[in-house]
mmCIF file of C-alpha atoms in Angstrom:
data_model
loop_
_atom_site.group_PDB
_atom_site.id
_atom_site.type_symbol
_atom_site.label_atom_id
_atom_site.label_comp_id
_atom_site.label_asym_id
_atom_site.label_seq_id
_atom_site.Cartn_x
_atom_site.Cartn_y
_atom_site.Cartn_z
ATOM 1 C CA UNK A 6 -8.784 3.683 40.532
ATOM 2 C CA UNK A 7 -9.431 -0.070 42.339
ATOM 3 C CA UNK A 8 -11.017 -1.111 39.044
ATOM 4 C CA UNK A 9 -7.753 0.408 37.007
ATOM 5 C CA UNK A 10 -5.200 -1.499 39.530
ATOM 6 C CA UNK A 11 -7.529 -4.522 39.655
ATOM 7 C CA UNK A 12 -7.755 -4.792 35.569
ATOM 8 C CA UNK A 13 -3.739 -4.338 35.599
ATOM 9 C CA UNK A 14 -3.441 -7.220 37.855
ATOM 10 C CA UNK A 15 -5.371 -9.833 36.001
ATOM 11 C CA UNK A 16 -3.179 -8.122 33.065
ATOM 12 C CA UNK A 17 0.173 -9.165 34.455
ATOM 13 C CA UNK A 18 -1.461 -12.268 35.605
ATOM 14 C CA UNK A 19 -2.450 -13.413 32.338
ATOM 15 C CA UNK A 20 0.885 -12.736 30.849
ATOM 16 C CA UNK A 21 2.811 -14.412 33.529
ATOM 17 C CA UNK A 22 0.739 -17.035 32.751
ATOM 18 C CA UNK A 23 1.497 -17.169 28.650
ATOM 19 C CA UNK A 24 5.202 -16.763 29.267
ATOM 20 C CA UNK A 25 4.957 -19.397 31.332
ATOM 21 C CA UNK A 26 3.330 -21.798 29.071
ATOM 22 C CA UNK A 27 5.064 -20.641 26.195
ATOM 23 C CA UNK A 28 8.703 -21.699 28.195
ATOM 24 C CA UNK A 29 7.377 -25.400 29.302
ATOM 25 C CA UNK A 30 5.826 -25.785 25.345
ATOM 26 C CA UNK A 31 9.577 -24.383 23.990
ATOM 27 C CA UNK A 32 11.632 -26.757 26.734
ATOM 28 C CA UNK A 33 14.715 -28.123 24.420
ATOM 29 C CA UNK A 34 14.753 -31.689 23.349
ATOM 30 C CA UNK A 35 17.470 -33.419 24.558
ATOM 31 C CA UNK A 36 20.382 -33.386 21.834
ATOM 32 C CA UNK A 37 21.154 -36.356 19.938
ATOM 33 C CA UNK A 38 24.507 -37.851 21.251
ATOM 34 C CA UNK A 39 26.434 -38.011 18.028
ATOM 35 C CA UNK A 40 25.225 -34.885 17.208
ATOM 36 C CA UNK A 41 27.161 -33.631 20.377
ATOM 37 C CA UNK A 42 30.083 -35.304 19.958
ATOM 38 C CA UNK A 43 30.114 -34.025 16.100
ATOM 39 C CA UNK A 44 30.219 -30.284 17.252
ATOM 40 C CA UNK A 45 32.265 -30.651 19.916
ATOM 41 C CA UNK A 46 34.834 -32.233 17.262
ATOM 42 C CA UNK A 47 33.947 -29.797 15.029
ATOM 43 C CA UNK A 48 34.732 -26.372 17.296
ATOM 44 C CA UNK A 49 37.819 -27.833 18.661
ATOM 45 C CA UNK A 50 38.951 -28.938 15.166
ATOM 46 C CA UNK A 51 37.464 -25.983 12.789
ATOM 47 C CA UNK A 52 40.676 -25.264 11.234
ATOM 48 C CA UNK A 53 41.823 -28.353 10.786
ATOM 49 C CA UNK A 54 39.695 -30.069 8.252
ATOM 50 C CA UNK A 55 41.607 -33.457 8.351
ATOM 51 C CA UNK A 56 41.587 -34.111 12.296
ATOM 52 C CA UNK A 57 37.270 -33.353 12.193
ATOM 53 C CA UNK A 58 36.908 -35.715 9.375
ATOM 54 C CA UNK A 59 39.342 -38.843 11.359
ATOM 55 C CA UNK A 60 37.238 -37.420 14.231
ATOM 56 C CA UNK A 61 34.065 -38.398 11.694
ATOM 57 C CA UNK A 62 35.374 -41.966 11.631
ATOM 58 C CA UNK A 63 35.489 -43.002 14.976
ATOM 59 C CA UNK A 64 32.789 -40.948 16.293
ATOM 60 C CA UNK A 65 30.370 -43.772 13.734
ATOM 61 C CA UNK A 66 32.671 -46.443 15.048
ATOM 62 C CA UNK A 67 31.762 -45.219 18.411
ATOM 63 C CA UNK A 68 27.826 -45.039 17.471
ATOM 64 C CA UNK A 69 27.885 -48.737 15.861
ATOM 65 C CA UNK A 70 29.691 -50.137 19.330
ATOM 66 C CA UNK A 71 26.504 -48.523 21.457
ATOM 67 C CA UNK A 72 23.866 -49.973 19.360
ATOM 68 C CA UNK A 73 25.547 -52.984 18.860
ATOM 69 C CA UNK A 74 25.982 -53.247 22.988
ATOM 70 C CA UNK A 75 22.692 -52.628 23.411
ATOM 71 C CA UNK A 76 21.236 -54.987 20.645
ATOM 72 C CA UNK A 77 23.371 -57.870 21.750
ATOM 73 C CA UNK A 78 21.762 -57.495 25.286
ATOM 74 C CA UNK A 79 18.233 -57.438 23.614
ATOM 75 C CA UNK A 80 19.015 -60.406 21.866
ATOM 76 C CA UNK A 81 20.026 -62.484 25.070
ATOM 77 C CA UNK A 82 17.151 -62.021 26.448
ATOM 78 C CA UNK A 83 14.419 -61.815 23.730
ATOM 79 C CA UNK A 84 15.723 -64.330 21.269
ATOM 80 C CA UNK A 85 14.071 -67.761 21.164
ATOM 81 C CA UNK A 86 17.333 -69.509 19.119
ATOM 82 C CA UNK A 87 20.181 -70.423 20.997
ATOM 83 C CA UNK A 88 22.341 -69.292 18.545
ATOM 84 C CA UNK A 89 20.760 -65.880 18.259
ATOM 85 C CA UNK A 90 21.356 -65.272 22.568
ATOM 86 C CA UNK A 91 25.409 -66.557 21.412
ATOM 87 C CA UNK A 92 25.400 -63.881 18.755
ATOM 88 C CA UNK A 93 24.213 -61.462 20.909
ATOM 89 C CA UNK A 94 26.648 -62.478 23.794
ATOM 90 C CA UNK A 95 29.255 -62.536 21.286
ATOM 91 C CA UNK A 96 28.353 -58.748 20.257
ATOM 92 C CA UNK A 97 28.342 -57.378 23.501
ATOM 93 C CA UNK A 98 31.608 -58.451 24.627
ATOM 94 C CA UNK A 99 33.446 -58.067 21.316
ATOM 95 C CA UNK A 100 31.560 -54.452 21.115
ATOM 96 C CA UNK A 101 32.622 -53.526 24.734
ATOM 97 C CA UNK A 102 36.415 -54.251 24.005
ATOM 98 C CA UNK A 103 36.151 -52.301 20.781
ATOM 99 C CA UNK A 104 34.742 -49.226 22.308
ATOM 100 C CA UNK A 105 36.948 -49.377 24.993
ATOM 101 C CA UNK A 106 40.218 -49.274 22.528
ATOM 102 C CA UNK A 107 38.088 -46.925 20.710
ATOM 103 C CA UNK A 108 37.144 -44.361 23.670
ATOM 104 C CA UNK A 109 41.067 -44.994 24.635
ATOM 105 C CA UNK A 110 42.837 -44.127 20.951
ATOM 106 C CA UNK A 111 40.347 -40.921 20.430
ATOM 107 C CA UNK A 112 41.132 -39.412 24.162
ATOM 108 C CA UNK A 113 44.688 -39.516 22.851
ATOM 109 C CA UNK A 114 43.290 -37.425 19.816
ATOM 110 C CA UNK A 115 41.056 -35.057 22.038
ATOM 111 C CA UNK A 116 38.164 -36.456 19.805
ATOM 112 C CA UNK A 117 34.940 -36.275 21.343
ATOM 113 C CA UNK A 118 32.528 -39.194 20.781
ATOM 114 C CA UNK A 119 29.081 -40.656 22.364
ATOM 115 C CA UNK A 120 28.172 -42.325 25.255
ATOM 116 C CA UNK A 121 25.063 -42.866 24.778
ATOM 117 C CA UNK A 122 22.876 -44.586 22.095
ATOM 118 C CA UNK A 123 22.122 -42.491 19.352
ATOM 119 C CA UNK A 124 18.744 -41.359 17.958
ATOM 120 C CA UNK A 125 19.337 -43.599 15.057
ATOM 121 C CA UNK A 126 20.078 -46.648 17.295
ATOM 122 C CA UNK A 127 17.520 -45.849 19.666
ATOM 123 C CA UNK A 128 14.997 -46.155 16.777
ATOM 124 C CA UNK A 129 16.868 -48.864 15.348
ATOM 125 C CA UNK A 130 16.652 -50.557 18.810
ATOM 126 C CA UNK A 131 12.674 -50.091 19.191
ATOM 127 C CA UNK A 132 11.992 -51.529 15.946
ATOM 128 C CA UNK A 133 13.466 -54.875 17.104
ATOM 129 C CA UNK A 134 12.128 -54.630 20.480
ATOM 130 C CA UNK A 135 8.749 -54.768 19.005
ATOM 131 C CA UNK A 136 9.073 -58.112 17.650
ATOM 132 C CA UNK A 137 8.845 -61.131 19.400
ATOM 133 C CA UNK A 138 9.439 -64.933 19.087
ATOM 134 C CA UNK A 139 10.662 -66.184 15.332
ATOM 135 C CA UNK A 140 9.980 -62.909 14.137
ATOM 136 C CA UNK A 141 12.316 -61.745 16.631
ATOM 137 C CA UNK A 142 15.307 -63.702 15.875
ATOM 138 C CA UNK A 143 14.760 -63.070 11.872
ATOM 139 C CA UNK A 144 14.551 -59.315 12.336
ATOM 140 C CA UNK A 145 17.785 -59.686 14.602
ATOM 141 C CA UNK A 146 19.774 -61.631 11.709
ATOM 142 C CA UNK A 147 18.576 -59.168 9.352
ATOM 143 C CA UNK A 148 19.931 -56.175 11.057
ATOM 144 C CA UNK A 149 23.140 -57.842 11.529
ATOM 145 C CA UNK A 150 23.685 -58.533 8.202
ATOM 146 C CA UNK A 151 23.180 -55.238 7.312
ATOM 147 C CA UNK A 152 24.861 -53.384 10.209
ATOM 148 C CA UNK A 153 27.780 -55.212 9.947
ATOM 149 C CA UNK A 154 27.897 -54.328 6.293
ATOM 150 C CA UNK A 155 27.541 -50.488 6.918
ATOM 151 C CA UNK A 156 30.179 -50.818 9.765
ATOM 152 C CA UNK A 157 32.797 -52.543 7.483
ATOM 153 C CA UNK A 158 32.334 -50.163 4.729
ATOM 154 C CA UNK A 159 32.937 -47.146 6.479
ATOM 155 C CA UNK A 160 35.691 -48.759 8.569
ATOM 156 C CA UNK A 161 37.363 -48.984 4.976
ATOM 157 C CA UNK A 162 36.570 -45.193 4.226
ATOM 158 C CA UNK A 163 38.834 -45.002 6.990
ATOM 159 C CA UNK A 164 41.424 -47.265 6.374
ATOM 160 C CA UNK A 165 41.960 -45.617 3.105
ATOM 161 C CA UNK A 166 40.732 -41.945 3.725
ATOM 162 C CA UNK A 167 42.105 -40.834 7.664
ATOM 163 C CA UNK A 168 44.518 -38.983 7.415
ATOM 164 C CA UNK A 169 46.049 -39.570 10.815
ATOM 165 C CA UNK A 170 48.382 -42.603 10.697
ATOM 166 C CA UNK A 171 46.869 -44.034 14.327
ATOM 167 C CA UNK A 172 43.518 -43.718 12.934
ATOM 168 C CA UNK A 173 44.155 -45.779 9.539
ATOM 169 C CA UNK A 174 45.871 -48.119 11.565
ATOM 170 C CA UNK A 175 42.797 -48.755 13.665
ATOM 171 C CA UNK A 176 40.454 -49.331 11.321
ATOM 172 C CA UNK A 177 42.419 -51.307 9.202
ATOM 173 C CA UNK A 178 42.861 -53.663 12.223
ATOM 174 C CA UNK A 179 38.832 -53.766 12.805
ATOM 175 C CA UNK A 180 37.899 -54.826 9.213
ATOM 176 C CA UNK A 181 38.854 -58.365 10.054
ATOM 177 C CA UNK A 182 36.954 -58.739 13.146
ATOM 178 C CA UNK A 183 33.704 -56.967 11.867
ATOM 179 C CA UNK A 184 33.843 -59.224 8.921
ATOM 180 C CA UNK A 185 33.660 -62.725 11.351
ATOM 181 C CA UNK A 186 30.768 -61.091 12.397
ATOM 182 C CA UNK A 187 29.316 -60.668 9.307
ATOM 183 C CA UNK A 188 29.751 -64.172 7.906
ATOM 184 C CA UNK A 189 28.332 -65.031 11.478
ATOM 185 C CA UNK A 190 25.476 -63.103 10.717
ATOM 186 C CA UNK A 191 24.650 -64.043 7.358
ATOM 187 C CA UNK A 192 24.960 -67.836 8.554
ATOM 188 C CA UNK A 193 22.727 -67.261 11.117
ATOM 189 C CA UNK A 194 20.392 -65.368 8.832
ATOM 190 C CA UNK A 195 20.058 -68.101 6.412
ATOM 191 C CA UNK A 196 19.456 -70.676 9.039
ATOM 192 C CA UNK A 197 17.067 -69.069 10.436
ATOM 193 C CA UNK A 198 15.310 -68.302 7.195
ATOM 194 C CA UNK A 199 15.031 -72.212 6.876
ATOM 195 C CA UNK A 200 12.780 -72.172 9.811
#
């Protein structure tokens, strides 16, 4: 009878033990931000197709001002060329005031967005961080160039597409400003591609 109760013990030991290590190996990765944001829109807006696609548009804008922020800051202190730590300067305070009037125009809309760097910007963020000296600053103008382009093309999606009046009227008043930085970028790109 020992020897019965005994086995049964190391029994319900053992798969204490599994269950156990089977709930630490199945512990949830932390959800991507915009990915959050997205479904939160998305249940509060189910029904109403046109508020969870103007909630589409600023939850990107919202994505682009974090990695921007956070890239600008990398750039001040990683970047070798004087004119890549103004650049970067430049992006984090113009970013900041744009995701402040952002985070301020989709409370008024009950949109949900980020607040923290996305997966995508996180990777996007590493890759640069890896670099280092000239390579640095090159990889930095190239990713401007290119982000800024992305940015300003689906800021005009929205300009044309949103069909909330407030939203339209916010992206059509970003274009302009994303586009400085842009030819900003591209002149520090080809500068630096003289080096």
């Amino acid at each position: 009878m020992k020897k019965l109760l005994l086995a049964g013990k190391v029994i319900l030991s053992a798969g204490l033990i599994i269950i156990f290590l089977n709930s630490c190996k199945n512990e949830t990765k932390q959800e991507d931000p915009k990915e959050v944001a997205e479904d939160a829109n998305e249940a509060k807006f189910d029904t109403i197709d046109s508020k969870e696609d103007d909630s589409e548009y600023l939850v990107d804008q919202a994505e682009i001002n974090l990695a921007e922020i956070q890239i600008g800051k990398l750039a001040q202190t990683k970047g070798t060329n004087t004119e890549v730590k103004n650049f970067g300067k430049m992006l984090v305070d113009e970013h900041t005031k744009a995701a402040s009037e952002l985070s301020a125009l989709a409370k008024t809309k009950n949109f949900s967005l980020p607040t923290s760097l996305t997966e995508e910007g996180q990777e996007e963020y590493n890759k640069l961080n890896e670099k280092s000296g000239v390579d640095f600053d090159k990889k930095f103008a190239d990713m401007m160039v290119d982000g800024h382009e992305k940015a300003i093309d689906k800021l005009k999606k929205a300009a044309e597409n949103a069909k909330d009046q407030d939203v339209k009227l916010w992206a059509s008043n970003n274009i302009a400003g994303l586009t400085a930085h842009l030819e900003h970028a591209k002149l520090l790109k080809e500068n630096l591609d003289k080096k």
